[in-house]
C-alpha positions as a LaTeX table, in Angstrom:
\begin{tabular}{lrrr}
\hline
Residue & $x$ (\AA) & $y$ (\AA) & $z$ (\AA) \\
\hline
Met1 & $-21.80$ & 91.94 & 56.38 \\
Glu2 & $-24.83$ & 89.68 & 56.35 \\
Gly3 & $-25.53$ & 86.35 & 54.70 \\
Arg4 & $-29.06$ & 85.89 & 53.40 \\
Gly5 & $-31.02$ & 83.19 & 51.70 \\
Leu6 & $-30.34$ & 79.53 & 50.99 \\
Arg7 & $-31.00$ & 77.59 & 47.81 \\
Gly8 & $-34.45$ & 78.41 & 46.43 \\
Gly9 & $-35.54$ & 80.33 & 49.53 \\
Phe10 & $-33.65$ & 83.53 & 48.76 \\
Thr11 & $-35.55$ & 86.78 & 49.01 \\
Pro12 & $-34.21$ & 90.34 & 49.43 \\
Tyr13 & $-36.08$ & 90.57 & 52.74 \\
Ala14 & $-35.05$ & 87.20 & 54.15 \\
Pro15 & $-33.65$ & 87.29 & 57.69 \\
Pro16 & $-29.87$ & 86.97 & 57.89 \\
Leu17 & $-28.33$ & 83.55 & 58.52 \\
His18 & $-25.04$ & 85.01 & 59.70 \\
Met19 & $-23.25$ & 88.28 & 60.25 \\
Ser20 & $-19.52$ & 88.87 & 59.99 \\
Lys21 & $-17.55$ & 91.70 & 61.53 \\
Pro22 & $-13.88$ & 92.54 & 60.79 \\
Leu23 & $-11.59$ & 92.32 & 63.81 \\
Trp24 & $-9.69$ & 95.33 & 65.07 \\
Arg25 & $-6.31$ & 93.74 & 64.32 \\
Thr26 & $-6.94$ & 93.61 & 60.55 \\
Ala27 & $-4.94$ & 96.78 & 59.79 \\
Phe28 & $-2.05$ & 95.64 & 62.00 \\
Asn29 & $-1.96$ & 92.21 & 60.37 \\
Arg30 & $-1.86$ & 93.72 & 56.89 \\
Leu31 & 0.90 & 96.16 & 57.84 \\
Phe32 & 2.93 & 93.34 & 59.35 \\
Ala33 & 2.39 & 91.22 & 56.20 \\
Val34 & 3.69 & 94.04 & 53.98 \\
Val35 & 6.82 & 94.53 & 56.13 \\
Tyr36 & 7.45 & 90.80 & 56.37 \\
Phe37 & 6.93 & 90.32 & 52.63 \\
Ser38 & 9.43 & 93.08 & 51.90 \\
Ala39 & 11.99 & 91.40 & 54.15 \\
Val40 & 11.42 & 88.06 & 52.40 \\
Leu41 & 11.93 & 89.67 & 48.98 \\
Ala42 & 15.16 & 91.28 & 50.19 \\
Leu43 & 16.42 & 87.96 & 51.50 \\
Leu44 & 15.60 & 86.12 & 48.27 \\
Tyr45 & 17.23 & 88.88 & 46.23 \\
Arg46 & 20.41 & 88.50 & 48.30 \\
His47 & 20.44 & 84.76 & 47.62 \\
Val48 & 19.96 & 85.26 & 43.88 \\
Arg49 & 22.69 & 87.88 & 43.78 \\
Asn50 & 25.13 & 85.60 & 45.59 \\
Leu51 & 24.28 & 82.70 & 43.27 \\
Phe52 & 24.39 & 84.42 & 39.88 \\
Phe53 & 26.18 & 87.75 & 40.18 \\
Tyr54 & 28.86 & 86.84 & 42.71 \\
Pro55 & 29.33 & 83.08 & 42.22 \\
Thr56 & 31.92 & 81.29 & 44.28 \\
Thr57 & 34.50 & 78.93 & 42.89 \\
Ser58 & 34.04 & 76.44 & 45.67 \\
Phe59 & 31.45 & 73.74 & 45.00 \\
Leu60 & 30.75 & 73.37 & 48.72 \\
Ser61 & 30.07 & 77.07 & 49.16 \\
Phe62 & 27.80 & 77.11 & 46.10 \\
Ser63 & 25.89 & 74.09 & 47.39 \\
Ile64 & 25.35 & 75.69 & 50.80 \\
Thr65 & 24.16 & 78.96 & 49.24 \\
Leu66 & 21.79 & 77.09 & 46.91 \\
Ser67 & 20.42 & 75.00 & 49.80 \\
Leu68 & 19.75 & 78.14 & 51.85 \\
Phe69 & 18.00 & 79.73 & 48.88 \\
Val70 & 15.74 & 76.72 & 48.33 \\
Ser71 & 14.99 & 76.48 & 52.05 \\
Asp72 & 14.07 & 80.17 & 52.32 \\
Leu73 & 11.97 & 79.88 & 49.15 \\
Val74 & 9.98 & 76.97 & 50.63 \\
Leu75 & 9.52 & 78.78 & 53.95 \\
Ala76 & 8.40 & 81.92 & 52.13 \\
Phe77 & 5.83 & 79.92 & 50.19 \\
Met78 & 4.54 & 78.31 & 53.39 \\
Trp79 & 4.25 & 81.72 & 55.03 \\
Ala80 & 2.42 & 83.20 & 52.02 \\
Thr81 & $-0.15$ & 80.39 & 51.93 \\
Ala82 & $-0.92$ & 80.95 & 55.63 \\
Gln83 & $-1.75$ & 84.64 & 55.26 \\
Ala84 & $-5.20$ & 84.32 & 53.70 \\
Tyr85 & $-7.07$ & 84.22 & 57.01 \\
Arg86 & $-4.71$ & 86.63 & 58.77 \\
Val87 & $-5.01$ & 89.60 & 56.43 \\
Ser88 & $-8.80$ & 89.59 & 56.76 \\
Pro89 & $-9.80$ & 88.10 & 60.12 \\
Ile90 & $-13.50$ & 88.27 & 60.98 \\
Arg91 & $-15.80$ & 87.30 & 63.80 \\
Arg92 & $-18.91$ & 85.51 & 62.58 \\
Arg93 & $-22.23$ & 85.26 & 64.37 \\
Glu94 & $-24.80$ & 82.72 & 63.23 \\
Phe95 & $-28.58$ & 83.06 & 63.48 \\
Leu96 & $-29.68$ & 79.45 & 63.44 \\
Glu97 & $-33.17$ & 80.41 & 64.52 \\
Asn98 & $-33.70$ & 82.05 & 61.11 \\
Leu99 & $-32.84$ & 78.94 & 59.12 \\
Lys100 & $-36.29$ & 77.38 & 59.29 \\
Arg101 & $-37.86$ & 80.73 & 58.41 \\
Ile102 & $-36.10$ & 80.61 & 55.05 \\
Ile103 & $-36.40$ & 76.97 & 53.98 \\
Lys104 & $-38.78$ & 74.14 & 54.76 \\
Asp105 & $-37.80$ & 70.85 & 56.32 \\
Glu106 & $-38.20$ & 69.01 & 53.03 \\
Asp107 & $-35.66$ & 71.34 & 51.39 \\
Phe108 & $-32.84$ & 70.39 & 53.77 \\
Pro109 & $-30.17$ & 68.26 & 52.07 \\
Gly110 & $-29.79$ & 64.66 & 53.13 \\
Ile111 & $-26.79$ & 63.87 & 55.34 \\
Asp112 & $-25.09$ & 60.49 & 55.76 \\
Val113 & $-22.76$ & 60.14 & 58.75 \\
Phe114 & $-20.41$ & 57.17 & 59.13 \\
Ile115 & $-19.01$ & 56.17 & 62.53 \\
Cys116 & $-16.11$ & 53.73 & 62.35 \\
Thr117 & $-14.85$ & 51.59 & 65.23 \\
Ala118 & $-12.74$ & 48.46 & 65.49 \\
Asp119 & $-11.47$ & 47.63 & 68.97 \\
Pro120 & $-13.93$ & 47.92 & 71.90 \\
Tyr121 & $-11.03$ & 48.13 & 74.35 \\
Lys122 & $-9.23$ & 50.99 & 72.62 \\
Glu123 & $-12.50$ & 52.66 & 71.57 \\
Pro124 & $-14.97$ & 52.12 & 74.44 \\
Pro125 & $-18.45$ & 51.27 & 73.07 \\
Met126 & $-20.06$ & 53.94 & 75.25 \\
Asn127 & $-18.00$ & 56.63 & 73.53 \\
Val128 & $-19.13$ & 55.36 & 70.14 \\
Val129 & $-22.73$ & 55.15 & 71.37 \\
Asn130 & $-22.63$ & 58.70 & 72.71 \\
Thr131 & $-21.35$ & 59.91 & 69.35 \\
Ala132 & $-24.25$ & 58.25 & 67.58 \\
Leu133 & $-26.77$ & 59.61 & 70.08 \\
Ser134 & $-25.37$ & 63.12 & 69.68 \\
Leu135 & $-25.74$ & 62.90 & 65.89 \\
Met136 & $-29.25$ & 61.49 & 66.04 \\
Ala137 & $-30.27$ & 64.29 & 68.41 \\
Tyr138 & $-29.18$ & 67.04 & 66.00 \\
Asp139 & $-31.65$ & 69.82 & 65.42 \\
Tyr140 & $-32.17$ & 68.54 & 61.87 \\
Pro141 & $-35.12$ & 66.88 & 60.08 \\
Ala142 & $-35.09$ & 63.27 & 61.25 \\
Asp143 & $-35.80$ & 61.91 & 57.77 \\
Lys144 & $-32.85$ & 63.81 & 56.31 \\
Ile145 & $-30.06$ & 62.44 & 58.48 \\
Ser146 & $-28.78$ & 58.83 & 58.50 \\
Val147 & $-26.17$ & 57.47 & 60.89 \\
Tyr148 & $-24.19$ & 54.36 & 59.95 \\
Val149 & $-21.90$ & 52.43 & 62.27 \\
Ser150 & $-19.05$ & 50.32 & 60.88 \\
Asp151 & $-17.60$ & 47.92 & 63.44 \\
Asp152 & $-14.60$ & 46.29 & 61.78 \\
Gly153 & $-13.98$ & 44.19 & 64.86 \\
Gly154 & $-17.48$ & 42.71 & 64.91 \\
Ser155 & $-17.59$ & 43.12 & 68.69 \\
Ala156 & $-20.56$ & 41.63 & 70.54 \\
Leu157 & $-19.92$ & 44.25 & 73.26 \\
Thr158 & $-20.39$ & 47.11 & 70.80 \\
Leu159 & $-23.51$ & 45.46 & 69.40 \\
Phe160 & $-24.98$ & 45.10 & 72.88 \\
Ala161 & $-24.15$ & 48.74 & 73.69 \\
Phe162 & $-26.04$ & 49.90 & 70.61 \\
Met163 & $-29.01$ & 47.69 & 71.39 \\
Glu164 & $-29.25$ & 49.34 & 74.80 \\
Ala165 & $-28.64$ & 52.76 & 73.23 \\
Ala166 & $-31.59$ & 52.20 & 70.88 \\
Lys167 & $-33.87$ & 51.86 & 73.92 \\
Phe168 & $-32.38$ & 54.95 & 75.54 \\
Ala169 & $-32.67$ & 56.92 & 72.30 \\
Ser170 & $-36.47$ & 56.57 & 72.34 \\
His171 & $-36.44$ & 58.75 & 75.46 \\
Trp172 & $-33.33$ & 60.88 & 74.86 \\
Leu173 & $-34.11$ & 62.18 & 71.39 \\
Pro174 & $-37.64$ & 63.49 & 72.20 \\
Phe175 & $-36.25$ & 64.97 & 75.43 \\
Cys176 & $-33.62$ & 66.97 & 73.49 \\
Arg177 & $-36.06$ & 68.19 & 70.85 \\
Glu178 & $-38.84$ & 69.17 & 73.25 \\
Arg179 & $-36.52$ & 71.12 & 75.55 \\
Asn180 & $-34.16$ & 72.42 & 72.84 \\
Ile181 & $-31.13$ & 70.92 & 74.58 \\
Met182 & $-27.87$ & 72.22 & 73.18 \\
Glu183 & $-25.59$ & 69.62 & 74.80 \\
Arg184 & $-26.84$ & 66.64 & 72.80 \\
Ser185 & $-24.25$ & 64.19 & 74.14 \\
Pro186 & $-25.65$ & 62.50 & 77.31 \\
Pro187 & $-22.40$ & 62.73 & 79.36 \\
Ala188 & $-21.90$ & 66.39 & 78.40 \\
Tyr189 & $-25.50$ & 67.25 & 79.28 \\
Phe190 & $-25.47$ & 65.54 & 82.68 \\
Glu191 & $-22.06$ & 66.97 & 83.53 \\
Ala192 & $-23.10$ & 70.52 & 82.63 \\
Asn193 & $-26.62$ & 70.52 & 84.06 \\
His194 & $-26.62$ & 67.85 & 86.74 \\
Pro195 & $-23.06$ & 67.48 & 88.10 \\
Ser196 & $-24.26$ & 65.47 & 91.09 \\
Ser197 & $-25.75$ & 62.86 & 88.78 \\
Thr198 & $-22.55$ & 62.35 & 86.80 \\
Pro199 & $-21.09$ & 59.61 & 89.09 \\
His200 & $-24.42$ & 57.77 & 88.98 \\
Phe201 & $-24.54$ & 58.13 & 85.21 \\
Glu202 & $-21.00$ & 56.78 & 84.93 \\
Lys203 & $-22.01$ & 53.82 & 87.05 \\
Ile204 & $-24.95$ & 53.13 & 84.75 \\
Lys205 & $-22.59$ & 53.28 & 81.74 \\
Val206 & $-20.27$ & 50.71 & 83.29 \\
Ile207 & $-23.14$ & 48.37 & 84.17 \\
Asn208 & $-24.60$ & 48.65 & 80.67 \\
Thr209 & $-21.22$ & 47.99 & 79.08 \\
Leu210 & $-20.55$ & 44.81 & 81.02 \\
\hline
\end{tabular}
């Protein structure tokens, strides 16, 4: 199953944006759901029969039976609502390289991203900065994405970290776009591609944070 087109760029011959394939366990999941559903119906029928066709004279016994019925009914409802993705599991493969072949940059929707922080000691400024850098380095039209930072604590440390990050971003963002870097977070990139430089990078982070 293929997904084609997006907004006004749909054509019958457009390259696929994604492809989905049913998993092998689909038939087993559906068979299990049928058996389980039958067992649930039998259990609920037994509760109803005990409540209405064979009522007990004891109030305590009736209360216990009613409580069990309500509990099983709630559990059955919870189980039923969780079956949607189990009866039809799929594996999806995306073709991101085809996206720009279907729509132009100016047709991308605008995205506003809000990053909230409050305490620089519980939420280290470098973690917040790395989040912002990762978002700004997205493979997305630069004029279509806006990143906002809300610092409820008004920390001077967080402000300083973002001032330094703004200088680093002038080098990091072009570097990611020119080399098509997938790990857009600086720590993740250096850890995955340059493990030996990670301690040095951590040292730089500490110095910049102080």
